[in-house]
mmCIF file of C-alpha atoms in Angstrom:
data_model
loop_
_atom_site.group_PDB
_atom_site.id
_atom_site.type_symbol
_atom_site.label_atom_id
_atom_site.label_comp_id
_atom_site.label_asym_id
_atom_site.label_seq_id
_atom_site.Cartn_x
_atom_site.Cartn_y
_atom_site.Cartn_z
ATOM 1 C CA LYS A 1 -63.558 167.017 -3.060
ATOM 2 C CA LEU A 2 -64.012 167.103 0.718
ATOM 3 C CA ASP A 3 -61.869 165.082 3.136
ATOM 4 C CA ILE A 4 -62.829 165.030 6.821
ATOM 5 C CA GLY A 5 -61.043 163.394 9.752
ATOM 6 C CA ALA A 6 -62.191 162.682 13.297
ATOM 7 C CA ARG A 7 -60.580 160.636 16.077
ATOM 8 C CA TYR A 8 -61.539 159.472 19.545
ATOM 9 C CA ALA A 9 -58.864 157.826 21.722
ATOM 10 C CA TRP A 10 -59.515 155.694 24.793
ATOM 11 C CA ASN A 11 -55.755 155.487 25.335
ATOM 12 C CA THR A 12 -52.524 155.420 23.296
ATOM 13 C CA HIS A 13 -53.183 151.811 22.256
ATOM 14 C CA ARG A 14 -56.845 151.983 21.310
ATOM 15 C CA TYR A 15 -58.624 154.645 19.272
ATOM 16 C CA LEU A 16 -61.445 155.145 16.782
ATOM 17 C CA THR A 17 -61.025 157.125 13.554
ATOM 18 C CA LEU A 18 -63.553 158.296 10.972
ATOM 19 C CA ASN A 19 -62.208 159.640 7.673
ATOM 20 C CA PRO A 20 -65.033 160.204 5.163
ATOM 21 C CA GLN A 21 -64.276 161.466 1.661
ATOM 22 C CA PHE A 22 -66.856 163.112 -0.587
ATOM 23 C CA GLY A 23 -66.559 164.350 -4.144
ATOM 24 C CA TYR A 24 -68.599 165.388 -7.163
ATOM 25 C CA ASN A 25 -67.675 164.733 -10.781
ATOM 26 C CA PHE A 26 -69.262 167.454 -12.926
ATOM 27 C CA LYS A 27 -68.550 165.727 -16.233
ATOM 28 C CA GLY A 28 -70.084 162.439 -15.122
ATOM 29 C CA GLN A 29 -72.664 164.156 -12.900
ATOM 30 C CA GLN A 30 -72.025 161.690 -10.091
ATOM 31 C CA PHE A 31 -71.598 162.132 -6.340
ATOM 32 C CA TYR A 32 -68.936 159.923 -4.765
ATOM 33 C CA TYR A 33 -68.483 158.967 -1.135
ATOM 34 C CA THR A 34 -66.197 156.693 0.843
ATOM 35 C CA ILE A 35 -66.825 156.438 4.591
ATOM 36 C CA PRO A 36 -64.315 154.271 6.513
ATOM 37 C CA LEU A 37 -64.737 153.744 10.262
ATOM 38 C CA ARG A 38 -61.605 152.216 11.820
ATOM 39 C CA MET A 39 -60.963 150.794 15.288
ATOM 40 C CA THR A 40 -57.228 150.529 15.998
ATOM 41 C CA TYR A 41 -56.500 148.087 18.799
ATOM 42 C CA ASN A 42 -52.762 147.431 18.364
ATOM 43 C CA PRO A 43 -50.816 150.308 16.764
ATOM 44 C CA LYS A 44 -47.477 148.528 17.257
ATOM 45 C CA ARG A 45 -48.631 145.698 14.980
ATOM 46 C CA ASN A 46 -50.884 147.865 12.785
ATOM 47 C CA GLY A 47 -53.838 145.957 14.175
ATOM 48 C CA PHE A 48 -57.204 147.435 13.243
ATOM 49 C CA ALA A 49 -60.752 146.522 12.241
ATOM 50 C CA GLU A 50 -62.421 148.733 9.609
ATOM 51 C CA PHE A 51 -65.898 149.065 8.116
ATOM 52 C CA THR A 52 -66.260 151.014 4.856
ATOM 53 C CA TRP A 53 -69.372 152.171 3.038
ATOM 54 C CA GLY A 54 -68.945 153.734 -0.366
ATOM 55 C CA ASN A 55 -69.880 153.881 -4.025
ATOM 56 C CA GLY A 56 -67.747 153.324 -7.085
ATOM 57 C CA ASN A 57 -67.920 154.504 -10.651
ATOM 58 C CA ARG A 58 -71.048 153.711 -12.609
ATOM 59 C CA THR A 59 -70.165 150.582 -14.529
ATOM 60 C CA SER A 60 -71.213 148.655 -17.604
ATOM 61 C CA HIS A 61 -69.940 145.726 -19.642
ATOM 62 C CA ALA A 62 -69.684 145.097 -23.375
ATOM 63 C CA ALA A 63 -71.277 141.618 -23.190
ATOM 64 C CA LEU A 64 -74.281 142.954 -21.290
ATOM 65 C CA GLY A 65 -74.540 145.883 -23.701
ATOM 66 C CA GLU A 66 -74.601 143.533 -26.683
ATOM 67 C CA ALA A 67 -77.416 141.489 -25.114
ATOM 68 C CA PHE A 68 -79.322 144.739 -24.521
ATOM 69 C CA GLN A 69 -78.880 145.921 -28.135
ATOM 70 C CA LYS A 70 -80.116 142.625 -29.549
ATOM 71 C CA VAL A 71 -83.474 143.292 -27.924
ATOM 72 C CA MET A 72 -83.721 147.088 -27.904
ATOM 73 C CA GLY A 73 -81.729 147.949 -31.032
ATOM 74 C CA ASP A 74 -78.828 150.355 -31.516
ATOM 75 C CA THR A 75 -80.875 153.534 -31.047
ATOM 76 C CA ILE A 76 -81.234 153.108 -27.269
ATOM 77 C CA ALA A 77 -78.126 153.046 -25.086
ATOM 78 C CA MET A 78 -78.036 150.637 -22.172
ATOM 79 C CA PRO A 79 -78.167 152.499 -18.830
ATOM 80 C CA ASP A 80 -75.158 152.287 -16.522
ATOM 81 C CA PHE A 81 -75.201 150.454 -13.226
ATOM 82 C CA LYS A 82 -74.681 152.166 -9.875
ATOM 83 C CA ASP A 83 -72.205 150.383 -7.593
ATOM 84 C CA GLU A 84 -72.631 150.577 -3.805
ATOM 85 C CA TYR A 85 -70.404 148.475 -1.558
ATOM 86 C CA PHE A 86 -69.892 147.554 2.094
ATOM 87 C CA GLN A 87 -66.567 146.186 3.289
ATOM 88 C CA LEU A 88 -65.424 144.790 6.646
ATOM 89 C CA ILE A 89 -61.747 143.911 7.199
ATOM 90 C CA ASN A 90 -59.303 143.099 9.984
ATOM 91 C CA ASN A 91 -55.597 143.809 9.596
ATOM 92 C CA VAL A 92 -52.613 142.767 11.702
ATOM 93 C CA ALA A 93 -48.837 142.563 11.223
ATOM 94 C CA ALA A 94 -47.927 139.132 12.552
ATOM 95 C CA TYR A 95 -44.246 139.984 12.086
ATOM 96 C CA ASP A 96 -42.310 143.019 10.896
ATOM 97 C CA TRP A 97 -42.136 141.407 7.451
ATOM 98 C CA LEU A 98 -45.618 139.815 7.299
ATOM 99 C CA GLU A 99 -49.008 141.572 7.309
ATOM 100 C CA VAL A 100 -52.356 139.792 6.901
ATOM 101 C CA THR A 101 -55.756 141.281 6.053
ATOM 102 C CA THR A 102 -58.938 139.216 6.203
ATOM 103 C CA GLY A 103 -62.433 140.441 5.450
ATOM 104 C CA MET A 104 -65.515 140.429 3.280
ATOM 105 C CA VAL A 105 -67.087 142.770 0.746
ATOM 106 C CA TYR A 106 -70.671 143.121 -0.500
ATOM 107 C CA HIS A 107 -71.519 144.897 -3.770
ATOM 108 C CA ARG A 108 -74.964 146.090 -4.888
ATOM 109 C CA ARG A 109 -74.919 146.973 -8.585
ATOM 110 C CA ARG A 110 -78.282 148.373 -9.668
ATOM 111 C CA SER A 111 -79.322 149.769 -13.029
ATOM 112 C CA SER A 112 -79.912 153.519 -13.229
ATOM 113 C CA ASP A 113 -83.016 152.701 -15.340
ATOM 114 C CA LYS A 114 -84.616 149.589 -13.845
ATOM 115 C CA ALA A 115 -87.709 149.689 -16.080
ATOM 116 C CA LEU A 116 -85.650 149.791 -19.276
ATOM 117 C CA MET A 117 -83.601 146.720 -18.280
ATOM 118 C CA GLN A 118 -86.775 144.835 -17.404
ATOM 119 C CA GLN A 119 -88.246 145.808 -20.758
ATOM 120 C CA ALA A 120 -85.209 144.220 -22.427
ATOM 121 C CA GLY A 121 -85.712 141.069 -20.343
ATOM 122 C CA LEU A 122 -82.352 141.468 -18.585
ATOM 123 C CA ALA A 123 -81.399 141.567 -14.912
ATOM 124 C CA ASP A 124 -81.528 145.054 -13.389
ATOM 125 C CA LYS A 125 -79.321 144.271 -10.378
ATOM 126 C CA PHE A 126 -76.257 142.175 -9.632
ATOM 127 C CA LEU A 127 -75.299 141.398 -6.032
ATOM 128 C CA SER A 128 -72.055 139.831 -4.826
ATOM 129 C CA PHE A 129 -70.736 138.722 -1.443
ATOM 130 C CA ALA A 130 -67.094 137.665 -1.128
ATOM 131 C CA PRO A 131 -64.673 136.768 1.682
ATOM 132 C CA SER A 132 -61.101 137.880 0.963
ATOM 133 C CA LEU A 133 -57.545 137.297 2.151
ATOM 134 C CA THR A 134 -54.567 139.587 1.541
ATOM 135 C CA VAL A 135 -50.963 138.813 2.500
ATOM 136 C CA ARG A 136 -48.159 141.401 2.323
ATOM 137 C CA LEU A 137 -44.523 140.399 2.519
ATOM 138 C CA SER A 138 -41.531 142.698 3.093
ATOM 139 C CA PRO A 139 -38.686 140.192 3.470
ATOM 140 C CA TRP A 140 -36.023 142.761 2.634
ATOM 141 C CA GLN A 141 -35.477 145.886 4.734
ATOM 142 C CA LYS A 142 -34.972 148.090 1.677
ATOM 143 C CA GLY A 143 -36.515 145.854 -0.970
ATOM 144 C CA PRO A 144 -39.924 145.599 -2.647
ATOM 145 C CA THR A 145 -43.190 144.853 -0.895
ATOM 146 C CA LEU A 146 -44.971 141.795 -2.275
ATOM 147 C CA THR A 147 -48.767 141.426 -2.049
ATOM 148 C CA ALA A 148 -51.080 138.504 -2.802
ATOM 149 C CA ASN A 149 -54.877 138.872 -2.712
ATOM 150 C CA TYR A 150 -57.548 136.168 -2.981
ATOM 151 C CA GLU A 151 -61.307 136.776 -3.187
ATOM 152 C CA ARG A 152 -64.156 134.310 -3.716
ATOM 153 C CA GLY A 153 -67.730 135.318 -4.436
ATOM 154 C CA ILE A 154 -70.429 133.093 -2.918
ATOM 155 C CA LYS A 155 -73.957 132.842 -4.293
ATOM 156 C CA GLY A 156 -76.963 132.972 -1.964
ATOM 157 C CA VAL A 157 -75.437 135.059 0.841
ATOM 158 C CA LEU A 158 -77.460 138.291 1.216
ATOM 159 C CA GLN A 159 -79.248 137.394 -2.056
ATOM 160 C CA SER A 160 -75.951 137.367 -3.942
ATOM 161 C CA ASN A 161 -76.325 136.168 -7.548
ATOM 162 C CA LEU A 162 -72.643 136.293 -8.621
ATOM 163 C CA ALA A 163 -70.029 133.600 -7.981
ATOM 164 C CA TYR A 164 -66.341 133.992 -8.833
ATOM 165 C CA GLU A 165 -62.774 133.297 -7.777
ATOM 166 C CA ARG A 166 -60.080 135.940 -8.245
ATOM 167 C CA TRP A 167 -56.333 136.222 -7.618
ATOM 168 C CA GLU A 168 -54.101 139.303 -7.683
ATOM 169 C CA PHE A 169 -50.349 139.713 -7.165
ATOM 170 C CA ASP A 170 -48.423 142.944 -6.779
ATOM 171 C CA ALA A 171 -44.835 144.131 -6.215
ATOM 172 C CA VAL A 172 -44.021 147.722 -5.228
ATOM 173 C CA TYR A 173 -40.572 149.229 -4.729
ATOM 174 C CA LYS A 174 -39.827 152.787 -3.616
ATOM 175 C CA TYR A 175 -36.259 154.117 -3.499
ATOM 176 C CA GLN A 176 -35.514 157.529 -2.013
ATOM 177 C CA ASN A 177 -32.010 158.941 -1.695
ATOM 178 C CA LYS A 178 -30.806 161.753 0.531
ATOM 179 C CA SER A 179 -31.507 164.401 -2.108
ATOM 180 C CA VAL A 180 -35.290 163.643 -1.942
ATOM 181 C CA ARG A 181 -35.286 162.104 -5.410
ATOM 182 C CA ILE A 182 -37.713 159.164 -5.498
ATOM 183 C CA LEU A 183 -37.867 156.192 -7.855
ATOM 184 C CA ASN A 184 -41.124 154.209 -7.852
ATOM 185 C CA LEU A 185 -41.489 150.796 -9.495
ATOM 186 C CA ARG A 186 -44.634 148.656 -9.614
ATOM 187 C CA LEU A 187 -45.532 145.389 -11.336
ATOM 188 C CA GLY A 188 -48.855 143.609 -10.921
ATOM 189 C CA THR A 189 -51.230 141.063 -12.382
ATOM 190 C CA GLY A 190 -54.699 139.750 -11.662
ATOM 191 C CA PHE A 191 -57.002 137.108 -13.138
ATOM 192 C CA TYR A 192 -60.242 135.190 -12.618
ATOM 193 C CA THR A 193 -60.097 131.405 -12.282
ATOM 194 C CA GLN A 194 -63.892 131.082 -12.039
ATOM 195 C CA ARG A 195 -66.881 133.257 -12.999
ATOM 196 C CA SER A 196 -70.602 132.503 -13.073
ATOM 197 C CA THR A 197 -71.222 135.384 -15.493
ATOM 198 C CA ASP A 198 -69.247 137.557 -17.907
ATOM 199 C CA TYR A 199 -70.629 140.710 -16.337
ATOM 200 C CA PHE A 200 -68.928 143.073 -13.891
ATOM 201 C CA VAL A 201 -65.254 142.338 -13.537
ATOM 202 C CA ASP A 202 -63.960 144.033 -10.396
ATOM 203 C CA PHE A 203 -60.271 144.044 -9.427
ATOM 204 C CA THR A 204 -58.773 145.403 -6.206
ATOM 205 C CA ASN A 205 -55.439 146.683 -7.572
ATOM 206 C CA PHE A 206 -56.683 147.724 -11.015
ATOM 207 C CA ARG A 207 -59.536 150.192 -10.808
ATOM 208 C CA ASP A 208 -60.468 153.715 -11.782
ATOM 209 C CA ASN A 209 -59.917 155.909 -8.724
ATOM 210 C CA ASN A 210 -62.819 158.366 -8.609
ATOM 211 C CA LEU A 211 -61.411 160.300 -5.615
ATOM 212 C CA PRO A 212 -57.665 160.525 -6.341
ATOM 213 C CA THR A 213 -55.302 161.426 -3.513
ATOM 214 C CA GLY A 214 -51.957 163.195 -3.677
ATOM 215 C CA TRP A 215 -48.488 161.997 -4.569
ATOM 216 C CA GLU A 216 -47.806 160.676 -1.070
ATOM 217 C CA ASP A 217 -50.446 157.944 -1.187
ATOM 218 C CA ASP A 218 -49.673 154.236 -1.633
ATOM 219 C CA TRP A 219 -48.661 155.074 -5.209
ATOM 220 C CA THR A 220 -51.339 153.175 -7.058
ATOM 221 C CA GLY A 221 -49.764 154.011 -10.394
ATOM 222 C CA GLN A 222 -53.182 154.874 -11.773
ATOM 223 C CA PHE A 223 -53.557 155.310 -15.520
ATOM 224 C CA GLN A 224 -54.538 158.912 -16.198
ATOM 225 C CA LEU A 225 -56.107 158.617 -19.673
ATOM 226 C CA LEU A 226 -57.350 155.019 -19.828
ATOM 227 C CA ASP A 227 -61.084 154.870 -20.588
ATOM 228 C CA SER A 228 -62.989 153.743 -17.486
ATOM 229 C CA ARG A 229 -64.731 150.933 -19.407
ATOM 230 C CA TRP A 230 -61.458 148.994 -19.753
ATOM 231 C CA TYR A 231 -61.178 148.492 -15.997
ATOM 232 C CA ASN A 232 -63.998 145.895 -16.042
ATOM 233 C CA GLU A 233 -63.795 144.379 -19.531
ATOM 234 C CA SER A 234 -61.059 141.792 -19.100
ATOM 235 C CA ASN A 235 -60.662 138.524 -17.184
ATOM 236 C CA TYR A 236 -57.033 139.425 -16.520
ATOM 237 C CA TYR A 237 -54.555 142.304 -16.492
ATOM 238 C CA VAL A 238 -50.779 142.746 -16.442
ATOM 239 C CA ARG A 239 -49.527 146.211 -15.598
ATOM 240 C CA SER A 240 -46.253 147.963 -14.841
ATOM 241 C CA HIS A 241 -45.364 151.480 -13.738
ATOM 242 C CA VAL A 242 -42.162 153.478 -13.367
ATOM 243 C CA SER A 243 -42.000 157.033 -12.043
ATOM 244 C CA TYR A 244 -39.216 159.384 -11.021
ATOM 245 C CA ASP A 245 -39.746 162.371 -8.719
ATOM 246 C CA SER A 246 -37.202 165.150 -8.341
ATOM 247 C CA PRO A 247 -37.166 168.831 -7.342
ATOM 248 C CA LEU A 248 -34.821 169.484 -10.284
ATOM 249 C CA LEU A 249 -36.005 168.175 -13.645
ATOM 250 C CA MET A 250 -37.101 170.647 -16.311
ATOM 251 C CA LEU A 251 -39.288 173.582 -15.229
ATOM 252 C CA SER A 252 -37.261 174.183 -12.073
ATOM 253 C CA TRP A 253 -34.356 175.442 -14.191
ATOM 254 C CA LEU A 254 -36.450 178.154 -15.853
ATOM 255 C CA PRO A 255 -36.357 181.741 -14.532
ATOM 256 C CA TRP A 256 -39.355 182.851 -12.451
ATOM 257 C CA VAL A 257 -41.241 179.588 -13.058
ATOM 258 C CA GLY A 258 -38.617 177.519 -11.280
ATOM 259 C CA ARG A 259 -39.153 179.452 -8.065
ATOM 260 C CA ILE A 260 -42.649 178.055 -7.552
ATOM 261 C CA VAL A 261 -41.947 174.464 -8.690
ATOM 262 C CA GLU A 262 -41.630 172.195 -5.673
ATOM 263 C CA THR A 263 -41.428 168.720 -7.246
ATOM 264 C CA GLU A 264 -41.666 167.267 -10.750
ATOM 265 C CA ARG A 265 -42.522 163.739 -11.876
ATOM 266 C CA ILE A 266 -42.084 161.793 -15.086
ATOM 267 C CA TYR A 267 -43.689 158.377 -15.469
ATOM 268 C CA ILE A 268 -44.322 155.558 -17.914
ATOM 269 C CA SER A 269 -47.082 152.973 -17.501
ATOM 270 C CA ALA A 270 -47.901 149.862 -19.527
ATOM 271 C CA LEU A 271 -50.963 147.601 -19.562
ATOM 272 C CA SER A 272 -52.037 144.363 -21.217
ATOM 273 C CA ILE A 273 -55.696 143.226 -21.096
ATOM 274 C CA GLU A 274 -58.196 141.368 -23.284
ATOM 275 C CA HIS A 275 -59.981 142.875 -26.316
ATOM 276 C CA THR A 276 -57.444 145.612 -27.044
ATOM 277 C CA ARG A 277 -53.834 146.203 -27.995
ATOM 278 C CA PRO A 278 -51.146 146.874 -25.343
ATOM 279 C CA TYR A 279 -51.641 150.298 -23.800
ATOM 280 C CA PHE A 280 -48.881 152.739 -22.799
ATOM 281 C CA GLU A 281 -48.783 156.138 -21.092
ATOM 282 C CA LEU A 282 -45.854 158.523 -20.878
ATOM 283 C CA GLY A 283 -46.521 161.508 -18.641
ATOM 284 C CA TYR A 284 -45.069 164.512 -16.828
#
C-alpha cells in the first residue's frame, strides 16, 4: 500500500490537497487506487469540495450468476465485473451540530470478459449515475453522531442503465477516558426502496474496504472475515459493532512481550442480511 499527500495553500482559509492511495492485492491479483482532490474553502465550517476517482473490488451477484449458468452451464464460471467510479461532493457544517454533504457518483461496472458475457446473451456493463444527500447530526456534546444518507440512481444520465433509491442510517459513539481507554459503539442499517434490477447492490456504510486504514480512522467497524460477496447480495443490512481499546488487556501483562505492546483491542460485530443466517465476529 502506498499513501501520498500533497498540499498547496493560497492562504490559511483556502487550500488544495491531493491524497492518492494505491495498493495491490496479491491474492486477488488486483490493483486498487483512490485519488481524491479536495479544495477546502472554509476550514472553520469544514467547507470543502472534493472530486474522487477510484476503483472498488471486483463484484458479482448471485442472480446474475444464475442467469449465466442457465445458458453456459456449471462448467464455466461467470467473470467478475470491474468497478470504476467518479464522485463529486460538497461538504459544509451549517452549525456545530449539523453537517451536510451533497454530491453525485457515477459507477462504470464492466465485465472482465466482455465476449463471454455477450456469448451468454447478458449485459457486459452496468452504469449508474446518482445524486446523493448526507446529513450528520451531533446534538450532544459528548453523545453519538447520527448520520442519514439518501441516494437515487437516475437512468439515461451518462448512459446510465440502473435506477434505484437507497437509504442508510448510522449512529457512532466513541468514549475515551483519561487513561486512553476507548469504547467504540456503532449501529447502522440500510435498505433499497426501489431497484430497476437485482444486480449490483452498493451501500455506502457497508462495503468491503480494499485499502484499510489504521485504528484512528472513522472506525468503520469493518468485518474482517466476511466473504466479499455478501456485501452486494442483500437489499438491506442491519449491523452493530462494539470495540474496546486499552494499553493494558492481556499481552501487555506478559514478560518481554508486554514491553512492545502499545495498544490492544477486543471487538464483537453482528450482521443481519438476506439469504444467510445472522453473522457474528469476535476478535482480538
